[in-house]
Amino acid sequence: MAHIDQVLGPADDTVTFFQPRAMVYVTMLWVTAAVWVICLGLYLLMRLAFGDPLPAGSVVTFLEMALIVPAVLSAAILLLAWKRLGWLHSSMHGLDFAATGRKPVHLPWAGVATVSLRHWGPFRELVVTPIAPDFATVGDGVGRAPRTRKRGGEVSYLVDVGLMSPGPEVLIAELHRRLPTKV
């Protein structure tokens, strides 16, 4: 005869999604580098347009700035957000999540009306809409209030999931698997 725990399964079946720091750094590095190089290019064009000649060693200086500034800036931003990157836990108790730099939110499965994804790539967001605002419990964590979107009297919570591991598609499949079917 099987033991009751073997039949019912584990007491805690939490699936965790998180943002790997290395992936966040590399993505931030490319975005920062693209913006920085465009700004440097515009600066050079403006100098040339106004007839200000470039000094002899300025090309090397601009190349150094194009390489060093994005790396240092991305590292500094990552260090500031080190312990506050976004995460999501899906378990039999409900859905727990926090966007980067925001307070955590808990929603029991019976209180989740819809979950969906919007946007694409690293900017992808999970939109969690509770049945009623009373179902959501905001935690006492460090950070600002949770990101919300209000439309037509509905309050939805937004979580940045574009860089989460294992990935937004796996995350949404897990959430749809756990959502109770509405009749």
PDB file of N, CA and C in Angstrom, residues 17-123:
ATOM      1  N   PHE A  17      11.040  31.376 -10.882  1.00  0.00           N
ATOM      2  CA  PHE A  17      11.558  32.064 -12.059  1.00  0.00           C
ATOM      3  C   PHE A  17      12.327  33.275 -11.552  1.00  0.00           C
ATOM      4  N   PHE A  18      13.490  33.545 -12.127  1.00  0.00           N
ATOM      5  CA  PHE A  18      14.315  34.653 -11.653  1.00  0.00           C
ATOM      6  C   PHE A  18      15.070  35.268 -12.818  1.00  0.00           C
ATOM      7  N   GLN A  19      15.664  36.422 -12.583  1.00  0.00           N
ATOM      8  CA  GLN A  19      16.464  37.096 -13.597  1.00  0.00           C
ATOM      9  C   GLN A  19      17.942  36.837 -13.312  1.00  0.00           C
ATOM     10  N   PRO A  20      18.611  36.047 -14.150  1.00  0.00           N
ATOM     11  CA  PRO A  20      20.043  35.815 -13.934  1.00  0.00           C
ATOM     12  C   PRO A  20      20.832  37.112 -14.089  1.00  0.00           C
ATOM     13  N   ARG A  21      21.698  37.374 -13.141  1.00  0.00           N
ATOM     14  CA  ARG A  21      22.444  38.640 -13.138  1.00  0.00           C
ATOM     15  C   ARG A  21      23.317  38.803 -14.378  1.00  0.00           C
ATOM     16  N   ALA A  22      23.923  37.721 -14.849  1.00  0.00           N
ATOM     17  CA  ALA A  22      24.786  37.808 -16.027  1.00  0.00           C
ATOM     18  C   ALA A  22      23.977  38.216 -17.261  1.00  0.00           C
ATOM     19  N   MET A  23      22.786  37.654 -17.408  1.00  0.00           N
ATOM     20  CA  MET A  23      21.950  37.995 -18.553  1.00  0.00           C
ATOM     21  C   MET A  23      21.490  39.454 -18.468  1.00  0.00           C
ATOM     22  N   VAL A  24      21.167  39.906 -17.267  1.00  0.00           N
ATOM     23  CA  VAL A  24      20.758  41.298 -17.081  1.00  0.00           C
ATOM     24  C   VAL A  24      21.926  42.229 -17.424  1.00  0.00           C
ATOM     25  N   TYR A  25      23.128  41.871 -16.979  1.00  0.00           N
ATOM     26  CA  TYR A  25      24.294  42.706 -17.247  1.00  0.00           C
ATOM     27  C   TYR A  25      24.582  42.802 -18.751  1.00  0.00           C
ATOM     28  N   VAL A  26      24.587  41.669 -19.437  1.00  0.00           N
ATOM     29  CA  VAL A  26      24.902  41.671 -20.868  1.00  0.00           C
ATOM     30  C   VAL A  26      23.851  42.462 -21.650  1.00  0.00           C
ATOM     31  N   THR A  27      22.579  42.285 -21.319  1.00  0.00           N
ATOM     32  CA  THR A  27      21.524  43.032 -22.000  1.00  0.00           C
ATOM     33  C   THR A  27      21.664  44.525 -21.730  1.00  0.00           C
ATOM     34  N   MET A  28      21.908  44.865 -20.476  1.00  0.00           N
ATOM     35  CA  MET A  28      22.073  46.277 -20.122  1.00  0.00           C
ATOM     36  C   MET A  28      23.310  46.857 -20.805  1.00  0.00           C
ATOM     37  N   LEU A  29      24.355  46.058 -20.934  1.00  0.00           N
ATOM     38  CA  LEU A  29      25.581  46.511 -21.589  1.00  0.00           C
ATOM     39  C   LEU A  29      25.316  46.861 -23.053  1.00  0.00           C
ATOM     40  N   TRP A  30      24.589  46.011 -23.770  1.00  0.00           N
ATOM     41  CA  TRP A  30      24.313  46.291 -25.189  1.00  0.00           C
ATOM     42  C   TRP A  30      23.426  47.512 -25.359  1.00  0.00           C
ATOM     43  N   VAL A  31      22.424  47.638 -24.524  1.00  0.00           N
ATOM     44  CA  VAL A  31      21.526  48.798 -24.623  1.00  0.00           C
ATOM     45  C   VAL A  31      22.293  50.079 -24.284  1.00  0.00           C
ATOM     46  N   THR A  32      23.054  50.045 -23.204  1.00  0.00           N
ATOM     47  CA  THR A  32      23.833  51.215 -22.795  1.00  0.00           C
ATOM     48  C   THR A  32      24.867  51.578 -23.860  1.00  0.00           C
ATOM     49  N   ALA A  33      25.530  50.567 -24.416  1.00  0.00           N
ATOM     50  CA  ALA A  33      26.547  50.826 -25.443  1.00  0.00           C
ATOM     51  C   ALA A  33      25.916  51.454 -26.684  1.00  0.00           C
ATOM     52  N   ALA A  34      24.760  50.961 -27.094  1.00  0.00           N
ATOM     53  CA  ALA A  34      24.101  51.521 -28.279  1.00  0.00           C
ATOM     54  C   ALA A  34      23.730  52.985 -28.060  1.00  0.00           C
ATOM     55  N   VAL A  35      23.144  53.288 -26.918  1.00  0.00           N
ATOM     56  CA  VAL A  35      22.761  54.674 -26.616  1.00  0.00           C
ATOM     57  C   VAL A  35      24.001  55.560 -26.505  1.00  0.00           C
ATOM     58  N   TRP A  36      25.042  55.066 -25.858  1.00  0.00           N
ATOM     59  CA  TRP A  36      26.253  55.856 -25.648  1.00  0.00           C
ATOM     60  C   TRP A  36      26.955  56.151 -26.976  1.00  0.00           C
ATOM     61  N   VAL A  37      27.045  55.156 -27.853  1.00  0.00           N
ATOM     62  CA  VAL A  37      27.703  55.367 -29.142  1.00  0.00           C
ATOM     63  C   VAL A  37      26.905  56.356 -29.988  1.00  0.00           C
ATOM     64  N   ILE A  38      25.594  56.283 -29.954  1.00  0.00           N
ATOM     65  CA  ILE A  38      24.769  57.255 -30.684  1.00  0.00           C
ATOM     66  C   ILE A  38      25.000  58.661 -30.135  1.00  0.00           C
ATOM     67  N   CYS A  39      25.057  58.800 -28.820  1.00  0.00           N
ATOM     68  CA  CYS A  39      25.302  60.120 -28.208  1.00  0.00           C
ATOM     69  C   CYS A  39      26.689  60.654 -28.584  1.00  0.00           C
ATOM     70  N   LEU A  40      27.701  59.792 -28.560  1.00  0.00           N
ATOM     71  CA  LEU A  40      29.043  60.222 -28.959  1.00  0.00           C
ATOM     72  C   LEU A  40      29.072  60.635 -30.427  1.00  0.00           C
ATOM     73  N   GLY A  41      28.396  59.869 -31.282  1.00  0.00           N
ATOM     74  CA  GLY A  41      28.337  60.206 -32.699  1.00  0.00           C
ATOM     75  C   GLY A  41      27.667  61.544 -32.936  1.00  0.00           C
ATOM     76  N   LEU A  42      26.567  61.807 -32.246  1.00  0.00           N
ATOM     77  CA  LEU A  42      25.887  63.101 -32.377  1.00  0.00           C
ATOM     78  C   LEU A  42      26.765  64.240 -31.882  1.00  0.00           C
ATOM     79  N   TYR A  43      27.492  64.005 -30.797  1.00  0.00           N
ATOM     80  CA  TYR A  43      28.407  65.018 -30.273  1.00  0.00           C
ATOM     81  C   TYR A  43      29.494  65.349 -31.299  1.00  0.00           C
ATOM     82  N   LEU A  44      30.062  64.301 -31.907  1.00  0.00           N
ATOM     83  CA  LEU A  44      31.100  64.525 -32.920  1.00  0.00           C
ATOM     84  C   LEU A  44      30.542  65.269 -34.127  1.00  0.00           C
ATOM     85  N   LEU A  45      29.360  64.875 -34.579  1.00  0.00           N
ATOM     86  CA  LEU A  45      28.748  65.550 -35.719  1.00  0.00           C
ATOM     87  C   LEU A  45      28.460  67.023 -35.424  1.00  0.00           C
ATOM     88  N   MET A  46      28.006  67.303 -34.214  1.00  0.00           N
ATOM     89  CA  MET A  46      27.732  68.701 -33.845  1.00  0.00           C
ATOM     90  C   MET A  46      29.022  69.513 -33.816  1.00  0.00           C
ATOM     91  N   ARG A  47      30.093  68.920 -33.293  1.00  0.00           N
ATOM     92  CA  ARG A  47      31.376  69.629 -33.268  1.00  0.00           C
ATOM     93  C   ARG A  47      31.854  69.937 -34.677  1.00  0.00           C
ATOM     94  N   LEU A  48      31.730  68.936 -35.542  1.00  0.00           N
ATOM     95  CA  LEU A  48      32.166  69.140 -36.924  1.00  0.00           C
ATOM     96  C   LEU A  48      31.271  70.128 -37.653  1.00  0.00           C
ATOM     97  N   ALA A  49      29.968  70.100 -37.370  1.00  0.00           N
ATOM     98  CA  ALA A  49      29.021  71.009 -38.021  1.00  0.00           C
ATOM     99  C   ALA A  49      29.292  72.462 -37.651  1.00  0.00           C
ATOM    100  N   PHE A  50      29.770  72.705 -36.436  1.00  0.00           N
ATOM    101  CA  PHE A  50      30.051  74.072 -36.004  1.00  0.00           C
ATOM    102  C   PHE A  50      31.493  74.477 -36.289  1.00  0.00           C
ATOM    103  N   GLY A  51      32.228  73.641 -37.024  1.00  0.00           N
ATOM    104  CA  GLY A  51      33.580  74.001 -37.443  1.00  0.00           C
ATOM    105  C   GLY A  51      34.635  73.848 -36.368  1.00  0.00           C
ATOM    106  N   ASP A  52      34.368  73.112 -35.336  1.00  0.00           N
ATOM    107  CA  ASP A  52      35.345  72.895 -34.264  1.00  0.00           C
ATOM    108  C   ASP A  52      36.173  71.663 -34.627  1.00  0.00           C
ATOM    109  N   PRO A  53      37.440  71.823 -34.974  1.00  0.00           N
ATOM    110  CA  PRO A  53      38.259  70.664 -35.378  1.00  0.00           C
ATOM    111  C   PRO A  53      38.539  69.742 -34.182  1.00  0.00           C
ATOM    112  N   LEU A  54      38.674  68.471 -34.501  1.00  0.00           N
ATOM    113  CA  LEU A  54      38.978  67.489 -33.461  1.00  0.00           C
ATOM    114  C   LEU A  54      40.474  67.469 -33.185  1.00  0.00           C
ATOM    115  N   PRO A  55      40.877  67.362 -31.920  1.00  0.00           N
ATOM    116  CA  PRO A  55      42.305  67.237 -31.607  1.00  0.00           C
ATOM    117  C   PRO A  55      42.881  65.949 -32.199  1.00  0.00           C
ATOM    118  N   ALA A  56      44.177  65.864 -32.296  1.00  0.00           N
ATOM    119  CA  ALA A  56      44.853  64.746 -32.962  1.00  0.00           C
ATOM    120  C   ALA A  56      44.535  63.392 -32.300  1.00  0.00           C
ATOM    121  N   GLY A  57      44.535  63.312 -31.005  1.00  0.00           N
ATOM    122  CA  GLY A  57      44.323  62.026 -30.310  1.00  0.00           C
ATOM    123  C   GLY A  57      42.876  61.761 -29.930  1.00  0.00           C
ATOM    124  N   SER A  58      41.955  62.533 -30.465  1.00  0.00           N
ATOM    125  CA  SER A  58      40.567  62.405 -30.017  1.00  0.00           C
ATOM    126  C   SER A  58      39.899  61.113 -30.484  1.00  0.00           C
ATOM    127  N   VAL A  59      40.321  60.560 -31.605  1.00  0.00           N
ATOM    128  CA  VAL A  59      39.706  59.323 -32.091  1.00  0.00           C
ATOM    129  C   VAL A  59      39.947  58.195 -31.095  1.00  0.00           C
ATOM    130  N   VAL A  60      41.160  58.099 -30.588  1.00  0.00           N
ATOM    131  CA  VAL A  60      41.488  57.073 -29.594  1.00  0.00           C
ATOM    132  C   VAL A  60      40.696  57.311 -28.309  1.00  0.00           C
ATOM    133  N   THR A  61      40.594  58.556 -27.892  1.00  0.00           N
ATOM    134  CA  THR A  61      39.835  58.896 -26.686  1.00  0.00           C
ATOM    135  C   THR A  61      38.367  58.512 -26.839  1.00  0.00           C
ATOM    136  N   PHE A  62      37.775  58.819 -27.999  1.00  0.00           N
ATOM    137  CA  PHE A  62      36.371  58.477 -28.222  1.00  0.00           C
ATOM    138  C   PHE A  62      36.164  56.966 -28.279  1.00  0.00           C
ATOM    139  N   LEU A  63      37.098  56.233 -28.864  1.00  0.00           N
ATOM    140  CA  LEU A  63      36.993  54.771 -28.882  1.00  0.00           C
ATOM    141  C   LEU A  63      37.085  54.191 -27.467  1.00  0.00           C
ATOM    142  N   GLU A  64      37.995  54.732 -26.672  1.00  0.00           N
ATOM    143  CA  GLU A  64      38.104  54.288 -25.282  1.00  0.00           C
ATOM    144  C   GLU A  64      36.815  54.574 -24.521  1.00  0.00           C
ATOM    145  N   MET A  65      36.263  55.766 -24.722  1.00  0.00           N
ATOM    146  CA  MET A  65      35.015  56.124 -24.041  1.00  0.00           C
ATOM    147  C   MET A  65      33.868  55.226 -24.502  1.00  0.00           C
ATOM    148  N   ALA A  66      33.846  54.876 -25.788  1.00  0.00           N
ATOM    149  CA  ALA A  66      32.785  54.019 -26.325  1.00  0.00           C
ATOM    150  C   ALA A  66      32.854  52.615 -25.730  1.00  0.00           C
ATOM    151  N   LEU A  67      34.040  52.174 -25.328  1.00  0.00           N
ATOM    152  CA  LEU A  67      34.198  50.836 -24.753  1.00  0.00           C
ATOM    153  C   LEU A  67      34.057  50.811 -23.232  1.00  0.00           C
ATOM    154  N   ILE A  68      34.604  51.811 -22.568  1.00  0.00           N
ATOM    155  CA  ILE A  68      34.688  51.770 -21.100  1.00  0.00           C
ATOM    156  C   ILE A  68      33.404  52.261 -20.424  1.00  0.00           C
ATOM    157  N   VAL A  69      32.854  53.358 -20.863  1.00  0.00           N
ATOM    158  CA  VAL A  69      31.696  53.956 -20.179  1.00  0.00           C
ATOM    159  C   VAL A  69      30.510  52.997 -20.095  1.00  0.00           C
ATOM    160  N   PRO A  70      30.087  52.317 -21.175  1.00  0.00           N
ATOM    161  CA  PRO A  70      28.953  51.401 -21.050  1.00  0.00           C
ATOM    162  C   PRO A  70      29.209  50.249 -20.079  1.00  0.00           C
ATOM    163  N   ALA A  71      30.425  49.713 -20.076  1.00  0.00           N
ATOM    164  CA  ALA A  71      30.740  48.602 -19.175  1.00  0.00           C
ATOM    165  C   ALA A  71      30.675  49.038 -17.710  1.00  0.00           C
ATOM    166  N   VAL A  72      31.239  50.194 -17.418  1.00  0.00           N
ATOM    167  CA  VAL A  72      31.240  50.696 -16.037  1.00  0.00           C
ATOM    168  C   VAL A  72      29.829  51.095 -15.603  1.00  0.00           C
ATOM    169  N   LEU A  73      29.100  51.772 -16.464  1.00  0.00           N
ATOM    170  CA  LEU A  73      27.741  52.202 -16.134  1.00  0.00           C
ATOM    171  C   LEU A  73      26.818  50.994 -15.913  1.00  0.00           C
ATOM    172  N   SER A  74      26.914  49.981 -16.768  1.00  0.00           N
ATOM    173  CA  SER A  74      26.089  48.778 -16.613  1.00  0.00           C
ATOM    174  C   SER A  74      26.429  48.046 -15.318  1.00  0.00           C
ATOM    175  N   ALA A  75      27.705  47.967 -14.981  1.00  0.00           N
ATOM    176  CA  ALA A  75      28.121  47.318 -13.729  1.00  0.00           C
ATOM    177  C   ALA A  75      27.600  48.089 -12.520  1.00  0.00           C
ATOM    178  N   ALA A  76      27.656  49.406 -12.569  1.00  0.00           N
ATOM    179  CA  ALA A  76      27.160  50.215 -11.449  1.00  0.00           C
ATOM    180  C   ALA A  76      25.654  50.040 -11.262  1.00  0.00           C
ATOM    181  N   ILE A  77      24.907  50.032 -12.365  1.00  0.00           N
ATOM    182  CA  ILE A  77      23.453  49.849 -12.262  1.00  0.00           C
ATOM    183  C   ILE A  77      23.126  48.466 -11.715  1.00  0.00           C
ATOM    184  N   LEU A  78      23.844  47.445 -12.181  1.00  0.00           N
ATOM    185  CA  LEU A  78      23.600  46.092 -11.692  1.00  0.00           C
ATOM    186  C   LEU A  78      23.920  45.968 -10.204  1.00  0.00           C
ATOM    187  N   LEU A  79      24.984  46.625  -9.761  1.00  0.00           N
ATOM    188  CA  LEU A  79      25.315  46.583  -8.328  1.00  0.00           C
ATOM    189  C   LEU A  79      24.231  47.254  -7.487  1.00  0.00           C
ATOM    190  N   LEU A  80      23.632  48.322  -8.003  1.00  0.00           N
ATOM    191  CA  LEU A  80      22.546  48.980  -7.273  1.00  0.00           C
ATOM    192  C   LEU A  80      21.309  48.093  -7.168  1.00  0.00           C
ATOM    193  N   ALA A  81      21.041  47.303  -8.202  1.00  0.00           N
ATOM    194  CA  ALA A  81      19.839  46.450  -8.221  1.00  0.00           C
ATOM    195  C   ALA A  81      20.154  45.001  -7.856  1.00  0.00           C
ATOM    196  N   TRP A  82      21.307  44.727  -7.306  1.00  0.00           N
ATOM    197  CA  TRP A  82      21.808  43.365  -7.086  1.00  0.00           C
ATOM    198  C   TRP A  82      20.800  42.439  -6.409  1.00  0.00           C
ATOM    199  N   LYS A  83      20.236  42.833  -5.306  1.00  0.00           N
ATOM    200  CA  LYS A  83      19.310  41.974  -4.552  1.00  0.00           C
ATOM    201  C   LYS A  83      17.852  42.264  -4.866  1.00  0.00           C
ATOM    202  N   ARG A  84      17.586  43.156  -5.818  1.00  0.00           N
ATOM    203  CA  ARG A  84      16.199  43.549  -6.073  1.00  0.00           C
ATOM    204  C   ARG A  84      15.738  43.250  -7.492  1.00  0.00           C
ATOM    205  N   LEU A  85      16.360  42.280  -8.145  1.00  0.00           N
ATOM    206  CA  LEU A  85      15.913  41.899  -9.474  1.00  0.00           C
ATOM    207  C   LEU A  85      14.582  41.160  -9.361  1.00  0.00           C
ATOM    208  N   GLY A  86      13.806  41.176 -10.439  1.00  0.00           N
ATOM    209  CA  GLY A  86      12.484  40.563 -10.423  1.00  0.00           C
ATOM    210  C   GLY A  86      12.519  39.055 -10.241  1.00  0.00           C
ATOM    211  N   TRP A  87      11.450  38.510  -9.682  1.00  0.00           N
ATOM    212  CA  TRP A  87      11.309  37.069  -9.461  1.00  0.00           C
ATOM    213  C   TRP A  87       9.832  36.700  -9.430  1.00  0.00           C
ATOM    214  N   LEU A  88       9.563  35.401  -9.541  1.00  0.00           N
ATOM    215  CA  LEU A  88       8.197  34.897  -9.478  1.00  0.00           C
ATOM    216  C   LEU A  88       8.240  33.476  -8.937  1.00  0.00           C
ATOM    217  N   HIS A  89       7.358  33.180  -7.971  1.00  0.00           N
ATOM    218  CA  HIS A  89       7.221  31.828  -7.413  1.00  0.00           C
ATOM    219  C   HIS A  89       5.795  31.362  -7.662  1.00  0.00           C
ATOM    220  N   SER A  90       5.676  30.191  -8.245  1.00  0.00           N
ATOM    221  CA  SER A  90       4.376  29.580  -8.490  1.00  0.00           C
ATOM    222  C   SER A  90       4.323  28.310  -7.648  1.00  0.00           C
ATOM    223  N   SER A  91       3.353  28.222  -6.748  1.00  0.00           N
ATOM    224  CA  SER A  91       3.237  27.042  -5.891  1.00  0.00           C
ATOM    225  C   SER A  91       1.771  26.736  -5.657  1.00  0.00           C
ATOM    226  N   MET A  92       1.516  25.679  -4.895  1.00  0.00           N
ATOM    227  CA  MET A  92       0.128  25.317  -4.603  1.00  0.00           C
ATOM    228  C   MET A  92      -0.551  26.377  -3.739  1.00  0.00           C
ATOM    229  N   HIS A  93       0.230  27.243  -3.113  1.00  0.00           N
ATOM    230  CA  HIS A  93      -0.324  28.293  -2.252  1.00  0.00           C
ATOM    231  C   HIS A  93      -0.749  29.528  -3.036  1.00  0.00           C
ATOM    232  N   GLY A  94      -0.271  29.652  -4.260  1.00  0.00           N
ATOM    233  CA  GLY A  94      -0.632  30.808  -5.069  1.00  0.00           C
ATOM    234  C   GLY A  94       0.555  31.337  -5.840  1.00  0.00           C
ATOM    235  N   LEU A  95       0.443  32.564  -6.216  1.00  0.00           N
ATOM    236  CA  LEU A  95       1.442  33.227  -7.041  1.00  0.00           C
ATOM    237  C   LEU A  95       2.090  34.341  -6.234  1.00  0.00           C
ATOM    238  N   ASP A  96       3.413  34.297  -6.120  1.00  0.00           N
ATOM    239  CA  ASP A  96       4.186  35.345  -5.451  1.00  0.00           C
ATOM    240  C   ASP A  96       5.131  35.937  -6.477  1.00  0.00           C
ATOM    241  N   PHE A  97       5.193  37.270  -6.561  1.00  0.00           N
ATOM    242  CA  PHE A  97       6.047  37.898  -7.562  1.00  0.00           C
ATOM    243  C   PHE A  97       6.455  39.282  -7.108  1.00  0.00           C
ATOM    244  N   ALA A  98       7.536  39.761  -7.726  1.00  0.00           N
ATOM    245  CA  ALA A  98       7.993  41.133  -7.508  1.00  0.00           C
ATOM    246  C   ALA A  98       8.715  41.591  -8.764  1.00  0.00           C
ATOM    247  N   ALA A  99       8.394  42.767  -9.227  1.00  0.00           N
ATOM    248  CA  ALA A  99       9.127  43.375 -10.336  1.00  0.00           C
ATOM    249  C   ALA A  99      10.433  43.935  -9.787  1.00  0.00           C
ATOM    250  N   THR A 100      11.373  44.235 -10.651  1.00  0.00           N
ATOM    251  CA  THR A 100      12.673  44.739 -10.221  1.00  0.00           C
ATOM    252  C   THR A 100      12.515  46.012  -9.393  1.00  0.00           C
ATOM    253  N   GLY A 101      13.059  45.993  -8.171  1.00  0.00           N
ATOM    254  CA  GLY A 101      13.023  47.149  -7.279  1.00  0.00           C
ATOM    255  C   GLY A 101      11.675  47.407  -6.631  1.00  0.00           C
ATOM    256  N   ARG A 102      10.745  46.457  -6.704  1.00  0.00           N
ATOM    257  CA  ARG A 102       9.390  46.653  -6.177  1.00  0.00           C
ATOM    258  C   ARG A 102       9.093  45.685  -5.039  1.00  0.00           C
ATOM    259  N   LYS A 103       8.067  46.004  -4.266  1.00  0.00           N
ATOM    260  CA  LYS A 103       7.631  45.138  -3.173  1.00  0.00           C
ATOM    261  C   LYS A 103       6.962  43.884  -3.728  1.00  0.00           C
ATOM    262  N   PRO A 104       7.056  42.772  -2.999  1.00  0.00           N
ATOM    263  CA  PRO A 104       6.438  41.532  -3.474  1.00  0.00           C
ATOM    264  C   PRO A 104       4.915  41.554  -3.308  1.00  0.00           C
ATOM    265  N   VAL A 105       4.248  40.734  -4.140  1.00  0.00           N
ATOM    266  CA  VAL A 105       2.789  40.602  -4.108  1.00  0.00           C
ATOM    267  C   VAL A 105       2.457  39.119  -4.033  1.00  0.00           C
ATOM    268  N   HIS A 106       1.438  38.778  -3.248  1.00  0.00           N
ATOM    269  CA  HIS A 106       0.946  37.393  -3.180  1.00  0.00           C
ATOM    270  C   HIS A 106      -0.503  37.368  -3.634  1.00  0.00           C
ATOM    271  N   LEU A 107      -0.823  36.407  -4.499  1.00  0.00           N
ATOM    272  CA  LEU A 107      -2.190  36.193  -4.965  1.00  0.00           C
ATOM    273  C   LEU A 107      -2.505  34.707  -4.861  1.00  0.00           C
ATOM    274  N   PRO A 108      -3.582  34.326  -4.168  1.00  0.00           N
ATOM    275  CA  PRO A 108      -3.978  32.916  -4.194  1.00  0.00           C
ATOM    276  C   PRO A 108      -4.523  32.587  -5.581  1.00  0.00           C
ATOM    277  N   TRP A 109      -4.447  31.322  -5.973  1.00  0.00           N
ATOM    278  CA  TRP A 109      -4.888  30.945  -7.317  1.00  0.00           C
ATOM    279  C   TRP A 109      -6.353  31.280  -7.561  1.00  0.00           C
ATOM    280  N   ALA A 110      -7.175  31.170  -6.544  1.00  0.00           N
ATOM    281  CA  ALA A 110      -8.598  31.485  -6.706  1.00  0.00           C
ATOM    282  C   ALA A 110      -8.817  32.976  -6.970  1.00  0.00           C
ATOM    283  N   GLY A 111      -7.839  33.812  -6.671  1.00  0.00           N
ATOM    284  CA  GLY A 111      -7.966  35.252  -6.863  1.00  0.00           C
ATOM    285  C   GLY A 111      -7.392  35.760  -8.167  1.00  0.00           C
ATOM    286  N   VAL A 112      -6.823  34.865  -8.985  1.00  0.00           N
ATOM    287  CA  VAL A 112      -6.228  35.287 -10.258  1.00  0.00           C
ATOM    288  C   VAL A 112      -7.284  35.205 -11.346  1.00  0.00           C
ATOM    289  N   ALA A 113      -7.598  36.346 -11.969  1.00  0.00           N
ATOM    290  CA  ALA A 113      -8.569  36.361 -13.068  1.00  0.00           C
ATOM    291  C   ALA A 113      -7.882  35.988 -14.379  1.00  0.00           C
ATOM    292  N   THR A 114      -6.802  36.696 -14.734  1.00  0.00           N
ATOM    293  CA  THR A 114      -6.076  36.408 -15.968  1.00  0.00           C
ATOM    294  C   THR A 114      -4.590  36.665 -15.796  1.00  0.00           C
ATOM    295  N   VAL A 115      -3.811  35.980 -16.618  1.00  0.00           N
ATOM    296  CA  VAL A 115      -2.380  36.255 -16.754  1.00  0.00           C
ATOM    297  C   VAL A 115      -2.088  36.299 -18.250  1.00  0.00           C
ATOM    298  N   SER A 116      -1.262  37.247 -18.652  1.00  0.00           N
ATOM    299  CA  SER A 116      -0.913  37.356 -20.068  1.00  0.00           C
ATOM    300  C   SER A 116       0.448  38.023 -20.197  1.00  0.00           C
ATOM    301  N   LEU A 117       1.018  37.895 -21.393  1.00  0.00           N
ATOM    302  CA  LEU A 117       2.291  38.538 -21.699  1.00  0.00           C
ATOM    303  C   LEU A 117       2.048  39.683 -22.667  1.00  0.00           C
ATOM    304  N   ARG A 118       2.849  40.732 -22.546  1.00  0.00           N
ATOM    305  CA  ARG A 118       2.798  41.823 -23.506  1.00  0.00           C
ATOM    306  C   ARG A 118       4.222  42.266 -23.812  1.00  0.00           C
ATOM    307  N   HIS A 119       4.404  42.935 -24.922  1.00  0.00           N
ATOM    308  CA  HIS A 119       5.696  43.390 -25.440  1.00  0.00           C
ATOM    309  C   HIS A 119       6.537  42.199 -25.896  1.00  0.00           C
ATOM    310  N   TRP A 120       7.821  42.407 -26.165  1.00  0.00           N
ATOM    311  CA  TRP A 120       8.665  41.349 -26.686  1.00  0.00           C
ATOM    312  C   TRP A 120      10.091  41.514 -26.189  1.00  0.00           C
ATOM    313  N   GLY A 121      10.880  40.471 -26.375  1.00  0.00           N
ATOM    314  CA  GLY A 121      12.299  40.482 -26.034  1.00  0.00           C
ATOM    315  C   GLY A 121      12.560  40.770 -24.568  1.00  0.00           C
ATOM    316  N   PRO A 122      13.625  41.521 -24.277  1.00  0.00           N
ATOM    317  CA  PRO A 122      13.968  41.799 -22.878  1.00  0.00           C
ATOM    318  C   PRO A 122      12.966  42.720 -22.189  1.00  0.00           C
ATOM    319  N   PHE A 123      12.063  43.327 -22.968  1.00  0.00           N
ATOM    320  CA  PHE A 123      11.072  44.241 -22.404  1.00  0.00           C
ATOM    321  C   PHE A 123       9.733  43.547 -22.153  1.00  0.00           C
TER     322      PHE A 123
END
